[in-house]
Amino acid sequence: MDERKVQRINELTRISRQRELTEEEQQERQALRMEYVESVKKNLAAQLNSTVVVDEKGNRRPLRPKK
């Protein structure tokens, strides 16, 4: 997610503290928030997929999903 979209989320939040958002602004903010959350989830999943665990014998193993 690019910085402009994050700034727009913050701008809409500041506006909401001063007045009630219009229906279009609420929908825009909700869509941007959902995009932001998905971006964070995607980045976290990528980070976890590249993480390895080193056991006491020095063996490197990738993390596995919990069953």
mmCIF file of N, CA, C and O in Angstrom:
data_model
loop_
_atom_site.group_PDB
_atom_site.id
_atom_site.type_symbol
_atom_site.label_atom_id
_atom_site.label_comp_id
_atom_site.label_asym_id
_atom_site.label_seq_id
_atom_site.Cartn_x
_atom_site.Cartn_y
_atom_site.Cartn_z
ATOM 1 N N MET A 1 0.859 -1.171 0.000
ATOM 2 C CA MET A 1 0.000 0.000 0.000
ATOM 3 C C MET A 1 0.897 1.222 0.000
ATOM 4 O O MET A 1 1.839 1.310 0.784
ATOM 5 N N ASP A 2 0.583 2.165 -0.859
ATOM 6 C CA ASP A 2 1.449 3.340 -0.944
ATOM 7 C C ASP A 2 1.124 4.368 0.146
ATOM 8 O O ASP A 2 0.068 4.320 0.782
ATOM 9 N N GLU A 3 2.045 5.262 0.348
ATOM 10 C CA GLU A 3 1.966 6.239 1.435
ATOM 11 C C GLU A 3 0.780 7.193 1.264
ATOM 12 O O GLU A 3 0.193 7.638 2.248
ATOM 13 N N ARG A 4 0.402 7.496 0.012
ATOM 14 C CA ARG A 4 -0.732 8.407 -0.219
ATOM 15 C C ARG A 4 -2.018 7.849 0.366
ATOM 16 O O ARG A 4 -2.829 8.590 0.926
ATOM 17 N N LYS A 5 -2.211 6.539 0.236
ATOM 18 C CA LYS A 5 -3.435 5.925 0.754
ATOM 19 C C LYS A 5 -3.452 5.939 2.275
ATOM 20 O O LYS A 5 -4.499 6.178 2.881
ATOM 21 N N VAL A 6 -2.310 5.702 2.885
ATOM 22 C CA VAL A 6 -2.228 5.750 4.349
ATOM 23 C C VAL A 6 -2.508 7.173 4.830
ATOM 24 O O VAL A 6 -3.240 7.376 5.807
ATOM 25 N N GLN A 7 -1.956 8.151 4.134
ATOM 26 C CA GLN A 7 -2.217 9.547 4.495
ATOM 27 C C GLN A 7 -3.696 9.887 4.352
ATOM 28 O O GLN A 7 -4.254 10.629 5.164
ATOM 29 N N ARG A 8 -4.341 9.327 3.340
ATOM 30 C CA ARG A 8 -5.779 9.576 3.137
ATOM 31 C C ARG A 8 -6.594 8.961 4.272
ATOM 32 O O ARG A 8 -7.551 9.578 4.751
ATOM 33 N N ILE A 9 -6.218 7.768 4.722
ATOM 34 C CA ILE A 9 -6.901 7.158 5.876
ATOM 35 C C ILE A 9 -6.777 8.080 7.088
ATOM 36 O O ILE A 9 -7.762 8.347 7.788
ATOM 37 N N ASN A 10 -5.571 8.569 7.326
ATOM 38 C CA ASN A 10 -5.347 9.464 8.463
ATOM 39 C C ASN A 10 -6.128 10.768 8.323
ATOM 40 O O ASN A 10 -6.677 11.289 9.299
ATOM 41 N N GLU A 11 -6.178 11.292 7.109
ATOM 42 C CA GLU A 11 -6.922 12.528 6.868
ATOM 43 C C GLU A 11 -8.414 12.323 7.152
ATOM 44 O O GLU A 11 -9.048 13.155 7.805
ATOM 45 N N LEU A 12 -8.966 11.222 6.677
ATOM 46 C CA LEU A 12 -10.378 10.945 6.934
ATOM 47 C C LEU A 12 -10.652 10.748 8.422
ATOM 48 O O LEU A 12 -11.710 11.144 8.922
ATOM 49 N N THR A 13 -9.714 10.159 9.131
ATOM 50 C CA THR A 13 -9.871 9.990 10.575
ATOM 51 C C THR A 13 -9.873 11.341 11.277
ATOM 52 O O THR A 13 -10.689 11.585 12.171
ATOM 53 N N ARG A 14 -8.961 12.226 10.862
ATOM 54 C CA ARG A 14 -8.948 13.581 11.453
ATOM 55 C C ARG A 14 -10.263 14.312 11.177
ATOM 56 O O ARG A 14 -10.811 14.971 12.066
ATOM 57 N N ILE A 15 -10.761 14.190 9.956
ATOM 58 C CA ILE A 15 -12.025 14.839 9.594
ATOM 59 C C ILE A 15 -13.162 14.284 10.444
ATOM 60 O O ILE A 15 -14.025 15.036 10.914
ATOM 61 N N SER A 16 -13.146 12.959 10.674
ATOM 62 C CA SER A 16 -14.235 12.339 11.440
ATOM 63 C C SER A 16 -14.264 12.824 12.878
ATOM 64 O O SER A 16 -15.307 12.759 13.531
ATOM 65 N N ARG A 17 -13.150 13.284 13.377
ATOM 66 C CA ARG A 17 -13.115 13.814 14.751
ATOM 67 C C ARG A 17 -13.708 15.218 14.824
ATOM 68 O O ARG A 17 -14.103 15.667 15.896
ATOM 69 N N GLN A 18 -13.742 15.902 13.690
ATOM 70 C CA GLN A 18 -14.268 17.261 13.644
ATOM 71 C C GLN A 18 -15.739 17.303 13.256
ATOM 72 O O GLN A 18 -16.494 18.158 13.717
ATOM 73 N N ARG A 19 -16.126 16.376 12.369
ATOM 74 C CA ARG A 19 -17.510 16.319 11.908
ATOM 75 C C ARG A 19 -17.823 14.891 11.479
ATOM 76 O O ARG A 19 -16.929 14.074 11.353
ATOM 77 N N GLU A 20 -19.089 14.644 11.239
ATOM 78 C CA GLU A 20 -19.482 13.322 10.769
ATOM 79 C C GLU A 20 -19.124 13.191 9.290
ATOM 80 O O GLU A 20 -19.333 14.117 8.502
ATOM 81 N N LEU A 21 -18.576 12.044 8.931
ATOM 82 C CA LEU A 21 -18.206 11.804 7.540
ATOM 83 C C LEU A 21 -19.450 11.572 6.692
ATOM 84 O O LEU A 21 -20.445 11.021 7.169
ATOM 85 N N THR A 22 -19.360 11.964 5.422
ATOM 86 C CA THR A 22 -20.442 11.668 4.492
ATOM 87 C C THR A 22 -20.419 10.174 4.192
ATOM 88 O O THR A 22 -19.445 9.472 4.492
ATOM 89 N N GLU A 23 -21.469 9.694 3.571
ATOM 90 C CA GLU A 23 -21.555 8.276 3.231
ATOM 91 C C GLU A 23 -20.406 7.872 2.307
ATOM 92 O O GLU A 23 -19.806 6.809 2.476
ATOM 93 N N GLU A 24 -20.064 8.714 1.335
ATOM 94 C CA GLU A 24 -18.970 8.416 0.415
ATOM 95 C C GLU A 24 -17.622 8.362 1.142
ATOM 96 O O GLU A 24 -16.802 7.486 0.878
ATOM 97 N N GLU A 25 -17.422 9.291 2.070
ATOM 98 C CA GLU A 25 -16.174 9.310 2.841
ATOM 99 C C GLU A 25 -16.071 8.074 3.731
ATOM 100 O O GLU A 25 -14.989 7.492 3.865
ATOM 101 N N GLN A 26 -17.165 7.657 4.330
ATOM 102 C CA GLN A 26 -17.163 6.461 5.171
ATOM 103 C C GLN A 26 -16.827 5.226 4.347
ATOM 104 O O GLN A 26 -16.038 4.381 4.780
ATOM 105 N N GLN A 27 -17.413 5.129 3.165
ATOM 106 C CA GLN A 27 -17.143 3.992 2.298
ATOM 107 C C GLN A 27 -15.688 3.997 1.835
ATOM 108 O O GLN A 27 -15.042 2.951 1.796
ATOM 109 N N GLU A 28 -15.178 5.183 1.498
ATOM 110 C CA GLU A 28 -13.777 5.295 1.065
ATOM 111 C C GLU A 28 -12.845 4.871 2.199
ATOM 112 O O GLU A 28 -11.906 4.109 1.985
ATOM 113 N N ARG A 29 -13.115 5.368 3.392
ATOM 114 C CA ARG A 29 -12.259 5.033 4.536
ATOM 115 C C ARG A 29 -12.304 3.533 4.825
ATOM 116 O O ARG A 29 -11.272 2.909 5.075
ATOM 117 N N GLN A 30 -13.491 2.939 4.765
ATOM 118 C CA GLN A 30 -13.615 1.503 5.023
ATOM 119 C C GLN A 30 -12.854 0.699 3.980
ATOM 120 O O GLN A 30 -12.152 -0.264 4.319
ATOM 121 N N ALA A 31 -12.960 1.085 2.713
ATOM 122 C CA ALA A 31 -12.258 0.372 1.640
ATOM 123 C C ALA A 31 -10.745 0.501 1.817
ATOM 124 O O ALA A 31 -10.002 -0.477 1.652
ATOM 125 N N LEU A 32 -10.278 1.696 2.166
ATOM 126 C CA LEU A 32 -8.845 1.907 2.373
ATOM 127 C C LEU A 32 -8.345 1.111 3.572
ATOM 128 O O LEU A 32 -7.254 0.538 3.545
ATOM 129 N N ARG A 33 -9.138 1.065 4.635
ATOM 130 C CA ARG A 33 -8.749 0.293 5.818
ATOM 131 C C ARG A 33 -8.648 -1.191 5.498
ATOM 132 O O ARG A 33 -7.715 -1.865 5.937
ATOM 133 N N MET A 34 -9.605 -1.709 4.738
ATOM 134 C CA MET A 34 -9.573 -3.127 4.362
ATOM 135 C C MET A 34 -8.328 -3.424 3.515
ATOM 136 O O MET A 34 -7.667 -4.438 3.708
ATOM 137 N N GLU A 35 -8.015 -2.517 2.595
ATOM 138 C CA GLU A 35 -6.823 -2.690 1.758
ATOM 139 C C GLU A 35 -5.565 -2.676 2.629
ATOM 140 O O GLU A 35 -4.645 -3.466 2.433
ATOM 141 N N TYR A 36 -5.538 -1.789 3.624
ATOM 142 C CA TYR A 36 -4.391 -1.696 4.529
ATOM 143 C C TYR A 36 -4.228 -2.982 5.340
ATOM 144 O O TYR A 36 -3.127 -3.520 5.451
ATOM 145 N N VAL A 37 -5.325 -3.497 5.876
ATOM 146 C CA VAL A 37 -5.272 -4.729 6.677
ATOM 147 C C VAL A 37 -4.782 -5.887 5.821
ATOM 148 O O VAL A 37 -3.947 -6.689 6.255
ATOM 149 N N GLU A 38 -5.289 -6.001 4.602
ATOM 150 C CA GLU A 38 -4.847 -7.075 3.711
ATOM 151 C C GLU A 38 -3.362 -6.947 3.391
ATOM 152 O O GLU A 38 -2.651 -7.946 3.321
ATOM 153 N N SER A 39 -2.901 -5.727 3.231
ATOM 154 C CA SER A 39 -1.485 -5.488 2.961
ATOM 155 C C SER A 39 -0.622 -5.930 4.143
ATOM 156 O O SER A 39 0.417 -6.571 3.964
ATOM 157 N N VAL A 40 -1.064 -5.611 5.356
ATOM 158 C CA VAL A 40 -0.328 -6.011 6.562
ATOM 159 C C VAL A 40 -0.298 -7.530 6.685
ATOM 160 O O VAL A 40 0.739 -8.129 6.972
ATOM 161 N N LYS A 41 -1.435 -8.185 6.437
ATOM 162 C CA LYS A 41 -1.494 -9.645 6.503
ATOM 163 C C LYS A 41 -0.548 -10.281 5.481
ATOM 164 O O LYS A 41 0.153 -11.248 5.788
ATOM 165 N N LYS A 42 -0.555 -9.746 4.280
ATOM 166 C CA LYS A 42 0.298 -10.276 3.212
ATOM 167 C C LYS A 42 1.777 -10.124 3.575
ATOM 168 O O LYS A 42 2.568 -11.056 3.408
ATOM 169 N N ASN A 43 2.143 -8.960 4.103
ATOM 170 C CA ASN A 43 3.534 -8.725 4.505
ATOM 171 C C ASN A 43 3.947 -9.647 5.654
ATOM 172 O O ASN A 43 5.060 -10.176 5.662
ATOM 173 N N LEU A 44 3.068 -9.848 6.619
ATOM 174 C CA LEU A 44 3.367 -10.726 7.745
ATOM 175 C C LEU A 44 3.537 -12.168 7.279
ATOM 176 O O LEU A 44 4.468 -12.861 7.704
ATOM 177 N N ALA A 45 2.658 -12.613 6.391
ATOM 178 C CA ALA A 45 2.757 -13.979 5.876
ATOM 179 C C ALA A 45 4.080 -14.178 5.136
ATOM 180 O O ALA A 45 4.744 -15.208 5.296
ATOM 181 N N ALA A 46 4.482 -13.193 4.345
ATOM 182 C CA ALA A 46 5.753 -13.287 3.618
ATOM 183 C C ALA A 46 6.926 -13.341 4.590
ATOM 184 O O ALA A 46 7.877 -14.112 4.393
ATOM 185 N N GLN A 47 6.859 -12.546 5.640
ATOM 186 C CA GLN A 47 7.932 -12.540 6.640
ATOM 187 C C GLN A 47 8.006 -13.886 7.358
ATOM 188 O O GLN A 47 9.090 -14.438 7.560
ATOM 189 N N LEU A 48 6.863 -14.428 7.736
ATOM 190 C CA LEU A 48 6.854 -15.716 8.425
ATOM 191 C C LEU A 48 7.309 -16.848 7.509
ATOM 192 O O LEU A 48 7.963 -17.790 7.968
ATOM 193 N N ASN A 49 6.979 -16.773 6.232
ATOM 194 C CA ASN A 49 7.411 -17.804 5.283
ATOM 195 C C ASN A 49 8.920 -17.811 5.086
ATOM 196 O O ASN A 49 9.490 -18.830 4.714
ATOM 197 N N SER A 50 9.572 -16.690 5.325
ATOM 198 C CA SER A 50 11.025 -16.646 5.157
ATOM 199 C C SER A 50 11.775 -16.817 6.487
ATOM 200 O O SER A 50 12.996 -16.745 6.523
ATOM 201 N N THR A 51 11.044 -17.073 7.570
ATOM 202 C CA THR A 51 11.648 -17.254 8.887
ATOM 203 C C THR A 51 12.034 -18.714 9.086
ATOM 204 O O THR A 51 11.285 -19.613 8.725
ATOM 205 N N VAL A 52 13.210 -18.930 9.645
ATOM 206 C CA VAL A 52 13.651 -20.291 9.952
ATOM 207 C C VAL A 52 13.930 -20.400 11.444
ATOM 208 O O VAL A 52 14.264 -19.424 12.107
ATOM 209 N N VAL A 53 13.789 -21.616 11.949
ATOM 210 C CA VAL A 53 14.080 -21.916 13.350
ATOM 211 C C VAL A 53 15.343 -22.766 13.373
ATOM 212 O O VAL A 53 15.467 -23.728 12.626
ATOM 213 N N VAL A 54 16.279 -22.386 14.232
ATOM 214 C CA VAL A 54 17.517 -23.147 14.373
ATOM 215 C C VAL A 54 17.431 -23.916 15.683
ATOM 216 O O VAL A 54 17.278 -23.324 16.757
ATOM 217 N N ASP A 55 17.511 -25.251 15.593
ATOM 218 C CA ASP A 55 17.427 -26.057 16.808
ATOM 219 C C ASP A 55 18.793 -26.136 17.490
ATOM 220 O O ASP A 55 19.773 -25.548 17.041
ATOM 221 N N GLU A 56 18.842 -26.879 18.596
ATOM 222 C CA GLU A 56 20.077 -26.947 19.387
ATOM 223 C C GLU A 56 21.229 -27.612 18.643
ATOM 224 O O GLU A 56 22.393 -27.419 18.993
ATOM 225 N N LYS A 57 20.957 -28.373 17.601
ATOM 226 C CA LYS A 57 22.006 -29.014 16.809
ATOM 227 C C LYS A 57 22.450 -28.151 15.634
ATOM 228 O O LYS A 57 23.333 -28.539 14.882
ATOM 229 N N GLY A 58 21.831 -27.002 15.474
ATOM 230 C CA GLY A 58 22.202 -26.102 14.388
ATOM 231 C C GLY A 58 21.428 -26.334 13.099
ATOM 232 O O GLY A 58 21.722 -25.717 12.085
ATOM 233 N N ASN A 59 20.446 -27.218 13.142
ATOM 234 C CA ASN A 59 19.622 -27.465 11.958
ATOM 235 C C ASN A 59 18.655 -26.310 11.738
ATOM 236 O O ASN A 59 18.014 -25.846 12.671
ATOM 237 N N ARG A 60 18.564 -25.882 10.499
ATOM 238 C CA ARG A 60 17.657 -24.794 10.148
ATOM 239 C C ARG A 60 16.396 -25.379 9.531
ATOM 240 O O ARG A 60 16.459 -26.152 8.602
ATOM 241 N N ARG A 61 15.247 -24.994 10.083
ATOM 242 C CA ARG A 61 13.971 -25.483 9.584
ATOM 243 C C ARG A 61 13.016 -24.308 9.391
ATOM 244 O O ARG A 61 12.928 -23.437 10.253
ATOM 245 N N PRO A 62 12.282 -24.326 8.279
ATOM 246 C CA PRO A 62 11.281 -23.257 8.094
ATOM 247 C C PRO A 62 10.117 -23.451 9.051
ATOM 248 O O PRO A 62 9.852 -24.559 9.512
ATOM 249 N N LEU A 63 9.458 -22.353 9.357
ATOM 250 C CA LEU A 63 8.269 -22.451 10.194
ATOM 251 C C LEU A 63 7.181 -23.186 9.423
ATOM 252 O O LEU A 63 7.057 -23.044 8.211
ATOM 253 N N ARG A 64 6.400 -23.969 10.134
ATOM 254 C CA ARG A 64 5.293 -24.685 9.515
ATOM 255 C C ARG A 64 3.997 -24.166 10.112
ATOM 256 O O ARG A 64 3.954 -23.795 11.290
ATOM 257 N N PRO A 65 2.928 -24.172 9.322
ATOM 258 C CA PRO A 65 1.624 -23.768 9.869
ATOM 259 C C PRO A 65 1.201 -24.710 10.989
ATOM 260 O O PRO A 65 1.439 -25.916 10.911
ATOM 261 N N LYS A 66 0.589 -24.164 12.001
ATOM 262 C CA LYS A 66 0.105 -24.978 13.119
ATOM 263 C C LYS A 66 -1.141 -25.731 12.682
ATOM 264 O O LYS A 66 -2.021 -25.188 12.044
ATOM 265 N N LYS A 67 -1.193 -27.022 13.014
ATOM 266 C CA LYS A 67 -2.330 -27.845 12.598
ATOM 267 C C LYS A 67 -3.449 -27.767 13.582
ATOM 268 O O LYS A 67 -3.361 -27.478 14.702
#
